[in-house]
mmCIF file of C-alpha atoms in Angstrom:
data_model
loop_
_atom_site.group_PDB
_atom_site.id
_atom_site.type_symbol
_atom_site.label_atom_id
_atom_site.label_comp_id
_atom_site.label_asym_id
_atom_site.label_seq_id
_atom_site.Cartn_x
_atom_site.Cartn_y
_atom_site.Cartn_z
ATOM 1 C CA MET A 1 0.000 0.000 0.000
ATOM 2 C CA PRO A 2 1.560 3.343 -1.060
ATOM 3 C CA THR A 3 2.589 5.889 1.550
ATOM 4 C CA ILE A 4 1.690 9.443 0.612
ATOM 5 C CA HIS A 5 2.439 12.794 2.168
ATOM 6 C CA LEU A 6 -0.421 15.249 2.593
ATOM 7 C CA GLU A 7 -0.245 18.973 3.309
ATOM 8 C CA TYR A 8 -3.295 20.946 4.403
ATOM 9 C CA PHE A 9 -4.051 24.636 3.967
ATOM 10 C CA ALA A 10 -6.680 27.163 5.015
ATOM 11 C CA ILE A 11 -10.027 25.621 5.984
ATOM 12 C CA LEU A 12 -8.743 22.082 5.384
ATOM 13 C CA ARG A 13 -5.923 22.646 7.863
ATOM 14 C CA ASP A 14 -8.478 23.844 10.405
ATOM 15 C CA GLN A 15 -10.709 20.830 9.798
ATOM 16 C CA THR A 16 -7.903 18.242 9.945
ATOM 17 C CA GLY A 17 -6.215 20.008 12.851
ATOM 18 C CA ARG A 18 -2.823 19.503 11.230
ATOM 19 C CA ALA A 19 -0.587 21.050 8.580
ATOM 20 C CA ALA A 20 0.717 17.758 7.205
ATOM 21 C CA GLU A 21 0.600 14.013 7.631
ATOM 22 C CA SER A 22 1.760 10.804 6.005
ATOM 23 C CA ARG A 23 -0.784 8.072 5.322
ATOM 24 C CA HIS A 24 -0.998 4.636 3.777
ATOM 25 C CA THR A 25 -3.771 4.610 1.232
ATOM 26 C CA SER A 26 -5.474 2.141 -1.049
ATOM 27 C CA ALA A 27 -7.594 4.848 -2.679
ATOM 28 C CA PRO A 28 -7.687 4.171 -6.436
ATOM 29 C CA THR A 29 -7.952 7.884 -7.303
ATOM 30 C CA LEU A 30 -7.377 11.292 -5.737
ATOM 31 C CA ALA A 31 -11.149 11.750 -5.822
ATOM 32 C CA ALA A 32 -11.600 8.626 -3.691
ATOM 33 C CA LEU A 33 -8.830 9.815 -1.373
ATOM 34 C CA TYR A 34 -10.543 13.192 -0.870
ATOM 35 C CA ASP A 35 -13.849 11.482 -0.156
ATOM 36 C CA GLU A 36 -12.160 9.101 2.304
ATOM 37 C CA LEU A 37 -10.402 11.942 4.146
ATOM 38 C CA GLY A 38 -13.542 14.051 3.999
ATOM 39 C CA GLU A 39 -15.480 11.390 5.796
ATOM 40 C CA HIS A 40 -12.735 10.966 8.388
ATOM 41 C CA TYR A 41 -12.208 14.678 9.084
ATOM 42 C CA ARG A 42 -15.722 15.875 8.213
ATOM 43 C CA PHE A 43 -14.652 18.243 5.408
ATOM 44 C CA THR A 44 -17.352 20.795 4.620
ATOM 45 C CA LEU A 45 -16.070 21.625 1.111
ATOM 46 C CA PRO A 46 -17.606 19.464 -1.620
ATOM 47 C CA ARG A 47 -15.030 18.058 -4.017
ATOM 48 C CA ASN A 48 -16.336 20.157 -6.911
ATOM 49 C CA ARG A 49 -15.096 23.296 -5.131
ATOM 50 C CA VAL A 50 -11.616 21.895 -4.560
ATOM 51 C CA ARG A 51 -8.636 21.339 -6.868
ATOM 52 C CA VAL A 52 -5.803 18.921 -6.239
ATOM 53 C CA ALA A 53 -2.041 19.066 -6.724
ATOM 54 C CA VAL A 54 0.558 16.308 -6.824
ATOM 55 C CA ASP A 55 4.195 17.214 -6.196
ATOM 56 C CA ALA A 56 3.454 20.940 -6.606
ATOM 57 C CA ALA A 57 1.592 20.678 -9.924
ATOM 58 C CA PHE A 58 -2.164 20.692 -10.512
ATOM 59 C CA ALA A 59 -3.368 17.138 -11.111
ATOM 60 C CA SER A 60 -6.446 15.250 -12.287
ATOM 61 C CA TRP A 61 -8.876 13.743 -9.798
ATOM 62 C CA ASP A 62 -8.461 10.463 -11.749
ATOM 63 C CA HIS A 63 -4.785 10.208 -10.810
ATOM 64 C CA THR A 64 -3.840 7.147 -8.752
ATOM 65 C CA PRO A 65 -1.860 8.108 -5.630
ATOM 66 C CA ALA A 66 1.649 6.656 -5.830
ATOM 67 C CA ASP A 67 4.232 5.944 -3.150
ATOM 68 C CA GLY A 68 6.126 9.039 -2.003
ATOM 69 C CA GLU A 69 3.891 11.627 -3.662
ATOM 70 C CA THR A 70 3.022 14.894 -1.937
ATOM 71 C CA ILE A 71 -0.682 15.567 -2.342
ATOM 72 C CA VAL A 72 -2.340 18.894 -1.578
ATOM 73 C CA PHE A 73 -6.035 19.637 -1.840
ATOM 74 C CA ILE A 74 -6.569 23.243 -2.907
ATOM 75 C CA PRO A 75 -9.605 24.970 -1.348
ATOM 76 C CA PRO A 76 -11.129 27.912 -3.282
ATOM 77 C CA VAL A 77 -8.327 30.457 -3.516
ATOM 78 C CA SER A 78 -8.726 34.010 -2.207
ATOM 79 C CA GLY A 79 -5.553 35.921 -2.960
ATOM 80 C CA GLY A 80 -5.411 39.590 -3.843
ATOM 81 C CA MET B 1 14.415 34.997 -14.356
ATOM 82 C CA SER B 2 11.822 34.857 -11.604
ATOM 83 C CA ARG B 3 9.153 37.518 -11.763
ATOM 84 C CA PHE B 4 6.584 36.260 -9.231
ATOM 85 C CA PHE B 5 7.309 36.108 -5.536
ATOM 86 C CA ILE B 6 5.570 35.014 -2.363
ATOM 87 C CA SER B 7 6.904 37.238 0.413
ATOM 88 C CA THR B 8 6.798 37.096 4.185
ATOM 89 C CA ALA B 9 8.271 40.612 4.310
ATOM 90 C CA PRO B 10 6.485 43.908 3.560
ATOM 91 C CA VAL B 11 6.423 44.955 -0.098
ATOM 92 C CA ASP B 12 8.696 47.863 -1.079
ATOM 93 C CA PRO B 13 7.158 49.325 -4.266
ATOM 94 C CA ALA B 14 10.130 51.620 -4.981
ATOM 95 C CA ILE B 15 12.558 48.713 -5.328
ATOM 96 C CA LEU B 16 10.155 46.756 -7.535
ATOM 97 C CA ARG B 17 9.437 49.767 -9.741
ATOM 98 C CA ASP B 18 13.168 50.269 -10.355
ATOM 99 C CA GLU B 19 13.346 46.747 -11.816
ATOM 100 C CA LEU B 20 10.767 47.760 -14.430
ATOM 101 C CA HIS B 21 12.236 51.168 -15.282
ATOM 102 C CA LEU B 22 13.753 50.187 -18.634
ATOM 103 C CA GLU B 23 14.918 52.445 -21.463
ATOM 104 C CA GLU B 24 12.501 50.825 -23.935
ATOM 105 C CA ALA B 25 9.534 51.455 -21.632
ATOM 106 C CA GLY B 26 7.402 54.554 -22.193
ATOM 107 C CA GLY B 27 5.324 53.982 -19.099
ATOM 108 C CA PHE B 28 4.548 51.897 -16.075
ATOM 109 C CA CYS B 29 1.325 50.709 -14.507
ATOM 110 C CA ALA B 30 0.956 49.232 -11.022
ATOM 111 C CA PHE B 31 -1.842 47.683 -9.018
ATOM 112 C CA GLU B 32 -1.636 47.470 -5.247
ATOM 113 C CA GLY B 33 -4.139 45.387 -3.309
ATOM 114 C CA TRP B 34 -4.555 46.765 0.230
ATOM 115 C CA VAL B 35 -6.065 45.384 3.395
ATOM 116 C CA ARG B 36 -9.283 47.319 4.023
ATOM 117 C CA ASN B 37 -11.168 47.792 7.255
ATOM 118 C CA ARG B 38 -14.583 46.469 6.205
ATOM 119 C CA ASN B 39 -15.924 43.520 4.232
ATOM 120 C CA ASP B 40 -19.475 42.257 3.827
ATOM 121 C CA GLY B 41 -20.685 44.787 6.367
ATOM 122 C CA ARG B 42 -18.265 43.689 9.075
ATOM 123 C CA ASP B 43 -15.389 45.580 10.698
ATOM 124 C CA VAL B 44 -12.129 43.878 9.778
ATOM 125 C CA ASP B 45 -9.109 44.043 12.046
ATOM 126 C CA GLY B 46 -6.627 42.471 9.617
ATOM 127 C CA LEU B 47 -5.955 39.556 7.286
ATOM 128 C CA ASP B 48 -3.885 36.402 7.572
ATOM 129 C CA TYR B 49 -2.591 35.116 4.241
ATOM 130 C CA GLU B 50 -1.112 31.713 3.605
ATOM 131 C CA SER B 51 -0.023 29.955 0.433
ATOM 132 C CA TYR B 52 1.094 26.630 -0.888
ATOM 133 C CA ALA B 53 4.329 28.288 -1.916
ATOM 134 C CA PRO B 54 5.801 25.838 -4.474
ATOM 135 C CA LEU B 55 2.585 25.785 -6.506
ATOM 136 C CA ALA B 56 1.763 29.467 -5.921
ATOM 137 C CA THR B 57 5.159 30.493 -7.249
ATOM 138 C CA ALA B 58 4.884 28.206 -10.282
ATOM 139 C CA GLU B 59 1.332 29.319 -11.117
ATOM 140 C CA GLY B 60 2.158 32.994 -10.573
ATOM 141 C CA GLU B 61 5.185 32.673 -12.831
ATOM 142 C CA ARG B 62 2.969 31.035 -15.471
ATOM 143 C CA ILE B 63 0.545 33.986 -15.360
ATOM 144 C CA LEU B 64 3.343 36.517 -15.822
ATOM 145 C CA THR B 65 4.777 34.483 -18.712
ATOM 146 C CA GLU B 66 1.323 34.503 -20.323
ATOM 147 C CA ALA B 67 1.150 38.286 -19.884
ATOM 148 C CA MET B 68 4.573 38.716 -21.495
ATOM 149 C CA ALA B 69 3.387 36.617 -24.456
ATOM 150 C CA HIS B 70 -0.076 38.158 -24.895
ATOM 151 C CA PHE B 71 0.667 41.858 -24.395
ATOM 152 C CA ASP B 72 3.322 44.154 -25.859
ATOM 153 C CA ILE B 73 5.027 44.829 -22.537
ATOM 154 C CA SER B 74 8.665 45.263 -21.494
ATOM 155 C CA ASN B 75 8.656 43.554 -18.122
ATOM 156 C CA THR B 76 6.444 42.656 -15.181
ATOM 157 C CA ILE B 77 6.871 41.706 -11.549
ATOM 158 C CA ALA B 78 4.293 40.568 -9.006
ATOM 159 C CA VAL B 79 4.555 39.921 -5.282
ATOM 160 C CA HIS B 80 1.959 38.414 -2.953
ATOM 161 C CA ARG B 81 2.323 38.745 0.787
ATOM 162 C CA VAL B 82 1.772 35.957 3.262
ATOM 163 C CA GLY B 83 1.551 36.235 7.026
ATOM 164 C CA SER B 84 -0.424 38.480 9.302
ATOM 165 C CA LEU B 85 -1.310 41.828 7.706
ATOM 166 C CA LYS B 86 -2.902 44.902 9.232
ATOM 167 C CA ILE B 87 -5.263 47.476 7.756
ATOM 168 C CA GLY B 88 -3.557 49.430 4.975
ATOM 169 C CA ASP B 89 -0.799 46.892 4.306
ATOM 170 C CA ILE B 90 -0.044 45.929 0.718
ATOM 171 C CA ALA B 91 -1.284 42.376 0.159
ATOM 172 C CA VAL B 92 -0.407 42.141 -3.525
ATOM 173 C CA TRP B 93 1.715 44.298 -5.816
ATOM 174 C CA ILE B 94 1.798 44.076 -9.599
ATOM 175 C CA GLY B 95 3.871 46.249 -11.879
ATOM 176 C CA VAL B 96 4.067 46.305 -15.662
ATOM 177 C CA SER B 97 6.229 48.493 -17.885
ATOM 178 C CA ALA B 98 5.608 48.795 -21.608
ATOM 179 C CA PRO B 99 6.450 50.956 -24.599
ATOM 180 C CA HIS B 100 2.826 52.200 -24.637
ATOM 181 C CA ARG B 101 0.207 52.617 -21.896
ATOM 182 C CA ASP B 102 -2.616 50.494 -23.291
ATOM 183 C CA ALA B 103 -0.653 47.252 -23.038
ATOM 184 C CA ALA B 104 0.570 48.157 -19.548
ATOM 185 C CA PHE B 105 -2.975 48.771 -18.258
ATOM 186 C CA ARG B 106 -4.413 45.677 -19.899
ATOM 187 C CA ALA B 107 -1.586 43.379 -18.757
ATOM 188 C CA CYS B 108 -1.852 44.668 -15.185
ATOM 189 C CA ARG B 109 -5.589 43.929 -15.152
ATOM 190 C CA TYR B 110 -5.033 40.476 -16.645
ATOM 191 C CA ILE B 111 -2.416 39.596 -14.042
ATOM 192 C CA ILE B 112 -4.442 40.586 -10.957
ATOM 193 C CA ASP B 113 -7.551 38.849 -12.295
ATOM 194 C CA GLU B 114 -5.660 35.615 -12.962
ATOM 195 C CA ILE B 115 -3.837 35.719 -9.618
ATOM 196 C CA LYS B 116 -7.165 35.963 -7.809
ATOM 197 C CA LEU B 117 -8.538 33.008 -9.768
ATOM 198 C CA ARG B 118 -5.588 30.639 -9.955
ATOM 199 C CA VAL B 119 -2.809 31.179 -7.420
ATOM 200 C CA PRO B 120 -3.112 29.052 -4.258
ATOM 201 C CA VAL B 121 -3.195 31.839 -1.705
ATOM 202 C CA TRP B 122 -5.851 32.009 0.993
ATOM 203 C CA LYS B 123 -6.933 34.841 3.221
ATOM 204 C CA ARG B 124 -8.567 34.665 6.586
ATOM 205 C CA GLU B 125 -10.337 37.753 7.839
ATOM 206 C CA ARG B 126 -9.923 38.717 11.463
ATOM 207 C CA TYR B 127 -12.940 40.651 12.674
ATOM 208 C CA ARG B 128 -13.094 43.332 15.331
ATOM 209 C CA GLU B 129 -15.481 41.096 17.292
ATOM 210 C CA GLY B 130 -12.679 38.530 17.584
ATOM 211 C CA ASP B 131 -13.822 35.764 15.214
ATOM 212 C CA THR B 132 -12.197 34.798 11.899
ATOM 213 C CA THR B 133 -13.242 33.289 8.583
ATOM 214 C CA TRP B 134 -11.548 31.959 5.430
ATOM 215 C CA ILE B 135 -12.594 33.908 2.345
ATOM 216 C CA ALA B 136 -13.076 32.594 -1.177
ATOM 217 C CA CYS B 137 -12.573 35.947 -2.824
ATOM 218 C CA HIS B 138 -13.147 34.984 -6.465
ATOM 219 C CA GLN B 139 -16.698 33.910 -5.625
ATOM 220 C CA GLU B 140 -17.693 37.307 -4.282
ATOM 221 C CA THR B 141 -19.752 39.608 -6.453
ATOM 222 C CA SER B 142 -17.382 42.491 -5.830
ATOM 223 C CA GLY B 143 -13.693 42.542 -5.038
ATOM 224 C CA SER B 144 -10.912 45.018 -4.314
#
C-alpha cells in the first residue's frame, strides 16, 4: 500500500487540525482519497469546489496516488 | 528569471518599480491590493494570508509568462504577501512596464484577475469582534 504525504491549507488545515501528515492509502484515485479523508475529518467543502495538486503541480482527480507523492487539496483560492 | 514572488516581508514598491524602469519602456502601470477595514458589512481588524508556496510560485510565474506573451510589454513583476497583515498593508503588488500605456494597463488587469482566480493563496479575515473566517474571494460579487 503506497505511503503518501499530505499537506493541508486554510479551511482544510483547520478541519484536519494539522498542517501535514503521512498516510498509507489504497484509494484508487485522488477523488476517492478526498472522499475518504472528507469522511474521516468531516470536510465541509464538496469536491467540486476543490482542486488537487501532486508534487506541486495541478493534477487530475483520476490520478492514482503513488508511493512518495506529496498531495495537496486546494480549497477555493482568495488571494489579492 | 523569476518575476513572481511570495513574500513574508512587507512589499517595497520603490525597489520593484526600479526593476521595471527600462529604457525601452514609455510607461509603467501598477496595481496594489490593500487590506481594508470592512468587508461584507463587518469591521475587519486584519488579514492572515497563507499559500502553498511551491505551486503558488509556479502558477504565478505562469501567469506573468502569459502576460509577457499576450501583451506588448517590457517587463512585469508581481509579489503576494503571506503572514499576518494589518489594515492598509499591501497584500499584492503588480507592476508592468511597456512601450505604450494600453498594453501596460491591460496586462496589469489580466495579471491581478488571474492571480485571484488561480494562485493558491488564501486569506482569513480577522474581525473586530474577535472571530475569523476563510474567504473565497473569487466567488464574491465584488472585489478590491
